[in-house]
PDB file of C-alpha atoms in Angstrom:
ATOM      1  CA  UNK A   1     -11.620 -15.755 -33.212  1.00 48.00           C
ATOM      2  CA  UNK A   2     -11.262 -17.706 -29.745  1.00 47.00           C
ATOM      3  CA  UNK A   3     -10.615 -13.473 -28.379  1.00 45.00           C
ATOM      4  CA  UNK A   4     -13.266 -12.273 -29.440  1.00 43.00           C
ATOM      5  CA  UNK A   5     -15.646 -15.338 -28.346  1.00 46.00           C
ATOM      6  CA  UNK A   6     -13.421 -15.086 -25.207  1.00 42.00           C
ATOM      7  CA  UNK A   7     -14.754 -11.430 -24.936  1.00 45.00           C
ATOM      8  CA  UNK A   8     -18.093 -11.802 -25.885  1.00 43.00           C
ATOM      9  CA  UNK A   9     -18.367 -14.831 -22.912  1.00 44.00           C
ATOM     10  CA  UNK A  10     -16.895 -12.459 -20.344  1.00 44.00           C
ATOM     11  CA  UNK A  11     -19.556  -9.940 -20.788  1.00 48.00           C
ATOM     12  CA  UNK A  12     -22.090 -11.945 -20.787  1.00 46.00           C
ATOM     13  CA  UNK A  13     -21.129 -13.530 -17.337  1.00 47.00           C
ATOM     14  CA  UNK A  14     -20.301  -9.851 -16.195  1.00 46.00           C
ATOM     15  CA  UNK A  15     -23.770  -8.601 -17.342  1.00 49.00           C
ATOM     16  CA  UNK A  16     -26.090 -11.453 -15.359  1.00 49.00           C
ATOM     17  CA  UNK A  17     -27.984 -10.926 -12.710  1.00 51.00           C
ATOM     18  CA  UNK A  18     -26.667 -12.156  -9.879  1.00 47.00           C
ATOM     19  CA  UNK A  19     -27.482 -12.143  -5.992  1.00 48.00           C
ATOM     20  CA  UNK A  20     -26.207 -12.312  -2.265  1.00 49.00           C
ATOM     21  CA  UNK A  21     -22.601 -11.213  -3.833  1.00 55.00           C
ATOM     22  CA  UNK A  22     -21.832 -14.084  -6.220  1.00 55.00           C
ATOM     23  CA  UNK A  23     -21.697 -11.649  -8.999  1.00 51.00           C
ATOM     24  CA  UNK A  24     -19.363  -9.831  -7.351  1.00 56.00           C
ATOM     25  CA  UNK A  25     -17.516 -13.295  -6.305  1.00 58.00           C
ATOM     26  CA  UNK A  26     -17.794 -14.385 -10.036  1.00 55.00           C
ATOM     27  CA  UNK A  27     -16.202 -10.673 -11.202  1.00 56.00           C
ATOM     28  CA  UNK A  28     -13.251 -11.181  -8.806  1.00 56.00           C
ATOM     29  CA  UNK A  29     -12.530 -14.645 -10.389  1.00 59.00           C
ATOM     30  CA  UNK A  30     -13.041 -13.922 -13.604  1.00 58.00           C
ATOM     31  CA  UNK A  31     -10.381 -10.552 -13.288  1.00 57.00           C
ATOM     32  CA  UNK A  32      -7.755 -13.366 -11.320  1.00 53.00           C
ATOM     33  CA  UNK A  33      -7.585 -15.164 -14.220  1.00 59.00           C
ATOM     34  CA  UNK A  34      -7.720 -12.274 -16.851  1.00 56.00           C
ATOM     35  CA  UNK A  35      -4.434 -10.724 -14.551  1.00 53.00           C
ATOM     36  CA  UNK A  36      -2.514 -13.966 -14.118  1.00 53.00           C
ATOM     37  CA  UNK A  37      -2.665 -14.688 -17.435  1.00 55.00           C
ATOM     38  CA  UNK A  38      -1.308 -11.057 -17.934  1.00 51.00           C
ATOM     39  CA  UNK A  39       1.289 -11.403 -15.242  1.00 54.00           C
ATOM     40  CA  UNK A  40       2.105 -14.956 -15.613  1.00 58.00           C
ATOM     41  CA  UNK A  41       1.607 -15.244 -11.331  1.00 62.00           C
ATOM     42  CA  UNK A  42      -1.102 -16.143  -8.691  1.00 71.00           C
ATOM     43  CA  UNK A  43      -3.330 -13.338  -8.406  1.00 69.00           C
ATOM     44  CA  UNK A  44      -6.211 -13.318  -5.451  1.00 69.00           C
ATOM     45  CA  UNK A  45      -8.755 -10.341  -5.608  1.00 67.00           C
ATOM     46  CA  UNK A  46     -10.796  -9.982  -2.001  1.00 69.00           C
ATOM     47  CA  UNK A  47     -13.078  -6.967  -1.889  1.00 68.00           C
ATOM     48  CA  UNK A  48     -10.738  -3.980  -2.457  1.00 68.00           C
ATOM     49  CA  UNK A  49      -7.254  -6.040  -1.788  1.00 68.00           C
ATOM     50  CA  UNK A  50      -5.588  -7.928  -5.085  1.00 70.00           C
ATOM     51  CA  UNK A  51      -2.668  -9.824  -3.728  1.00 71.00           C
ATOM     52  CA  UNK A  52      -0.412 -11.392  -6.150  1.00 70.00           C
ATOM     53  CA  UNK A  53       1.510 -14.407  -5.236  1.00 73.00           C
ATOM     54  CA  UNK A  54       5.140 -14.463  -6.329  1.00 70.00           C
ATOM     55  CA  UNK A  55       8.432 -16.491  -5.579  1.00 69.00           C
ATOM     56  CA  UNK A  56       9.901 -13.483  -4.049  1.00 66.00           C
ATOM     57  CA  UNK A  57       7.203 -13.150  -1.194  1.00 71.00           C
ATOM     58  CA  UNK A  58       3.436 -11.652  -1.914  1.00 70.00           C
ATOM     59  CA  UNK A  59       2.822  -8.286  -2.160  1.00 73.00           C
ATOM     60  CA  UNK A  60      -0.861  -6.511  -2.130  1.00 70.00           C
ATOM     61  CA  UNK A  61      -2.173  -3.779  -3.301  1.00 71.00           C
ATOM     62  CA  UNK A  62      -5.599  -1.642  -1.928  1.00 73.00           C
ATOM     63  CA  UNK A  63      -7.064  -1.463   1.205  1.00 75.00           C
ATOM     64  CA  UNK A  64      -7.825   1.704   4.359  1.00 81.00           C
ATOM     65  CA  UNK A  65      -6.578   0.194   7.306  1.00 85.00           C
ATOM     66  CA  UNK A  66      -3.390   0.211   8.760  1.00 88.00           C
ATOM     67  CA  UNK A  67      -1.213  -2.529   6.909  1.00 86.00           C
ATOM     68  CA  UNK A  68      -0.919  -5.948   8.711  1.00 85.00           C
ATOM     69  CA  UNK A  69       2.713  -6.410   7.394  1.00 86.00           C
ATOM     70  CA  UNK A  70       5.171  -7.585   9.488  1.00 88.00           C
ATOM     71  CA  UNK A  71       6.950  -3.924   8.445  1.00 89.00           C
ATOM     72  CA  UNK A  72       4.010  -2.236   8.923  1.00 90.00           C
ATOM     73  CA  UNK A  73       4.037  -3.267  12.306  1.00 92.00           C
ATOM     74  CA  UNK A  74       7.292  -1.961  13.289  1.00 92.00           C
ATOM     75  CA  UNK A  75       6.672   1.591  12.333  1.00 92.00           C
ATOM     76  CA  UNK A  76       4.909   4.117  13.942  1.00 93.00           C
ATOM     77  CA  UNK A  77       1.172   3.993  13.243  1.00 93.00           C
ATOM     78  CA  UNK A  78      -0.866   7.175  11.727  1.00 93.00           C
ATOM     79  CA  UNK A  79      -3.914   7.971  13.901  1.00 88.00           C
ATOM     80  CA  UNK A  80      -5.338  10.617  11.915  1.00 89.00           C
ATOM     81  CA  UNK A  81      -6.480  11.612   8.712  1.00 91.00           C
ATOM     82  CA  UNK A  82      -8.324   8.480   6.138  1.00 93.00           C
ATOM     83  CA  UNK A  83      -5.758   5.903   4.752  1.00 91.00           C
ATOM     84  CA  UNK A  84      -6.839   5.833   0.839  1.00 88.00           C
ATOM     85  CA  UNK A  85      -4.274   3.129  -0.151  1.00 86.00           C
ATOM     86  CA  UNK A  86      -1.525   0.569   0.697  1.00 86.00           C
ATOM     87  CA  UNK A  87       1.049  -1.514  -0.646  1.00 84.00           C
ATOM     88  CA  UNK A  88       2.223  -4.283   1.665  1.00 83.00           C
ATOM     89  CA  UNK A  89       4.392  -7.099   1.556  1.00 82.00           C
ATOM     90  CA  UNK A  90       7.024  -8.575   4.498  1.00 80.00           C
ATOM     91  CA  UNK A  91       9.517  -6.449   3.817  1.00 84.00           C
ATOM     92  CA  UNK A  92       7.830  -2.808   2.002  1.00 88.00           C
ATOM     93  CA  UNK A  93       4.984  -1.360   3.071  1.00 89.00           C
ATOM     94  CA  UNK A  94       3.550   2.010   1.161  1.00 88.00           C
ATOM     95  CA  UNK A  95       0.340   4.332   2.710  1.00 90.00           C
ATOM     96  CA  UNK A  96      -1.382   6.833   1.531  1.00 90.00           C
ATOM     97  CA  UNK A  97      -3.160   9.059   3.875  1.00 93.00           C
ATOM     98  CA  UNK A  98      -5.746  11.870   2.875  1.00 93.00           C
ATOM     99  CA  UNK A  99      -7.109  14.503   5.041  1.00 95.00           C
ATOM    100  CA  UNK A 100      -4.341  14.471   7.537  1.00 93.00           C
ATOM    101  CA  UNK A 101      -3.973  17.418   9.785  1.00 92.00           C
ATOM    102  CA  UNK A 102      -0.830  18.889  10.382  1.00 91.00           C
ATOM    103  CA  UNK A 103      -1.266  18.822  14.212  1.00 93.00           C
ATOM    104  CA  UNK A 104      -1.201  15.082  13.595  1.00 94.00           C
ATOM    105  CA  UNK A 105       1.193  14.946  11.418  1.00 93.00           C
ATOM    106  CA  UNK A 106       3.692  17.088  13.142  1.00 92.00           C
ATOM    107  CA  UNK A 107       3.243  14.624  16.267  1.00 94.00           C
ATOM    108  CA  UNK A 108       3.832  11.603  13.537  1.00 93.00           C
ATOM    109  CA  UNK A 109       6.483  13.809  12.078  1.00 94.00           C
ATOM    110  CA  UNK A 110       8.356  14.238  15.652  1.00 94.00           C
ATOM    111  CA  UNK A 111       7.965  10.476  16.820  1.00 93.00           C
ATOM    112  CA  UNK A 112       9.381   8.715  12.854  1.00 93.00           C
ATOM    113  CA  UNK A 113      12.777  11.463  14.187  1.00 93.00           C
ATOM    114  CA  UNK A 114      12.841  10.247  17.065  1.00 93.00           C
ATOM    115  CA  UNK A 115      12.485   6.601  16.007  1.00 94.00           C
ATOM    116  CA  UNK A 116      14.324   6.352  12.727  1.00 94.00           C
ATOM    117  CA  UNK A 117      17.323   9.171  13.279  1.00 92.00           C
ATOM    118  CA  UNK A 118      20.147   7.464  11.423  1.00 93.00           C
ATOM    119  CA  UNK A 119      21.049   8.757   8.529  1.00 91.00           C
ATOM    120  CA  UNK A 120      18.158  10.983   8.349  1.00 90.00           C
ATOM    121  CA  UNK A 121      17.310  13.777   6.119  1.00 91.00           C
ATOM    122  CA  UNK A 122      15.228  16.097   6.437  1.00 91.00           C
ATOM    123  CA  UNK A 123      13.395  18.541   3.751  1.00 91.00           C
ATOM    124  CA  UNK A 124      10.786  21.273   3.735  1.00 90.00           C
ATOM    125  CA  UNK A 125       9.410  23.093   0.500  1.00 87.00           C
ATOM    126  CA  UNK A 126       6.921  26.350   0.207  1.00 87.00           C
ATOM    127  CA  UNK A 127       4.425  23.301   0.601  1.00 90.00           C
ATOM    128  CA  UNK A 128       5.588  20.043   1.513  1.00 91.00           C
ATOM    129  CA  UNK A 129       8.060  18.372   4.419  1.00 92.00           C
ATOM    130  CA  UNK A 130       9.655  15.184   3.735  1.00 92.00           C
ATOM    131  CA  UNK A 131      11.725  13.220   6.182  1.00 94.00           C
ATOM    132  CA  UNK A 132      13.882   9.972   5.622  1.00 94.00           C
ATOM    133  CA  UNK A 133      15.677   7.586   8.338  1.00 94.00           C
ATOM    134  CA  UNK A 134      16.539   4.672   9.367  1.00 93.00           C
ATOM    135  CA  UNK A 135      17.041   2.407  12.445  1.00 93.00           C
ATOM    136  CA  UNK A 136      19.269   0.213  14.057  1.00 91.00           C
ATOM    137  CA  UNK A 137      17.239  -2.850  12.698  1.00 90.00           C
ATOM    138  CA  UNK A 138      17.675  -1.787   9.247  1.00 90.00           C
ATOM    139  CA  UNK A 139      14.347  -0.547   8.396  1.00 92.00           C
ATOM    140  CA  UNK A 140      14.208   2.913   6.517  1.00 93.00           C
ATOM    141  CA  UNK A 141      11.475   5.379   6.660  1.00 95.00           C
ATOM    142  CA  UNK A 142      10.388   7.956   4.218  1.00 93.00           C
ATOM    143  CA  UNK A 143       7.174  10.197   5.057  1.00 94.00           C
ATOM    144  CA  UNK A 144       6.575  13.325   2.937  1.00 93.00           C
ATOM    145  CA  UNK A 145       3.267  15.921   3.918  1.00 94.00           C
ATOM    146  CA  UNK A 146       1.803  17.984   1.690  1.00 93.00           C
ATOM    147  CA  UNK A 147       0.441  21.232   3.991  1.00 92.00           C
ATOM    148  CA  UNK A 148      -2.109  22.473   0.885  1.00 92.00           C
ATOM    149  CA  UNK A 149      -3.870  19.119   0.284  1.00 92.00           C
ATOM    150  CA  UNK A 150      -2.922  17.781   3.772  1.00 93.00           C
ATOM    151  CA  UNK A 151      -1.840  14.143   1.761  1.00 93.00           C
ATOM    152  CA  UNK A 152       0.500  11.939   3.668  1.00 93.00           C
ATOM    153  CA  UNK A 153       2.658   9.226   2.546  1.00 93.00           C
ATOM    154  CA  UNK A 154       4.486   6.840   4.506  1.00 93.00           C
ATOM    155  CA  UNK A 155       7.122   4.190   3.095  1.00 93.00           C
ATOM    156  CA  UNK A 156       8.773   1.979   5.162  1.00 92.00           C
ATOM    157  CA  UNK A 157      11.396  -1.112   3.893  1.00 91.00           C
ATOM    158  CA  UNK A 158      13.900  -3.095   5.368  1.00 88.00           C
ATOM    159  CA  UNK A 159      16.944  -4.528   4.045  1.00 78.00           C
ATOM    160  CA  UNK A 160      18.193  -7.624   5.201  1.00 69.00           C
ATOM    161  CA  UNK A 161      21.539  -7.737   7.425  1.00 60.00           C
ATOM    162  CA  UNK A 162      24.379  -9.449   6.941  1.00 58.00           C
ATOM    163  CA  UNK A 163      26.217 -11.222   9.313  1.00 54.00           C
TER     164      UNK A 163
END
């Protein structure tokens, strides 16, 4: 019974009318609490960005900008083509990239060799290239293109060294 007068509450509050964004406002916090209850963690929804809070570090999900992550920032960034979505956190970051052009990606494709060549591999299908390597400060970089639907993805981590 409390469900369904749980459920009944939450579309009423979805379905008023509501201006200068605090229905939007009241939406987000409504969907925090509906997803930390879900995940047990602390979740904070901001426009198209939900960022859930964890012991292990906080990792967020959404956005099409270039990823303010401390990894994010040392990799190469993409100038061309329309970032659709990210992952972030300190130590993984994840991009998607539509409409990429291979002239830009080839110059992406050239500078992530030069940049990450240890342990690199390198792997080109009838319609895809994919290219994985690391660096001397232990971050590893995996980009794979598809030519056809010109849809980039870069990954980026970093492992921890030990002394």
């Amino acid at each position: 019974m409390r469900k369904v007068i749980f459920i009944v509450l939450l579309i009423v509050i979805v379905s008023m009318p509501a201006g200068c964004g605090a229905r939007q406002k009241m939406e987000e916090k409504v969907t925090e609490k509906f997803v930390e209850s879900v995940l047990g963690g602390n979740v904070d929804i901001d426009g198209d960005e939900v960022t859930i809070k964890g012991e292990e570090g906080d990792v967020t999900f959404g956005g099409n900008e270039w990823p303010d992550s401390e990894i994010a920032k040392k990799i190469p960034e993409f100038k061309g083509g329309k970032i659709s979505s990210s992952v972030k956190s300190d130590k993984y970051v994840l991009i998607i990239i539509e409409e990429a052009g291979e002239k830009d990606f080839n110059t992406y494709y050239e500078k992530a060799k030069s940049d990450f060549g240890k342990d690199s591999y390198d792997a080109k299908y009838d319609d895809s290239i994919s290219y994985t390597g690391s660096n001397d400060d232990g971050i590893t970089i995996i980009i794979t293109y598809n030519i056809s639907d010109k849809n980039l993805s870069i990954q980026a981590s970093q492992v921890e060294k030990t002394e």
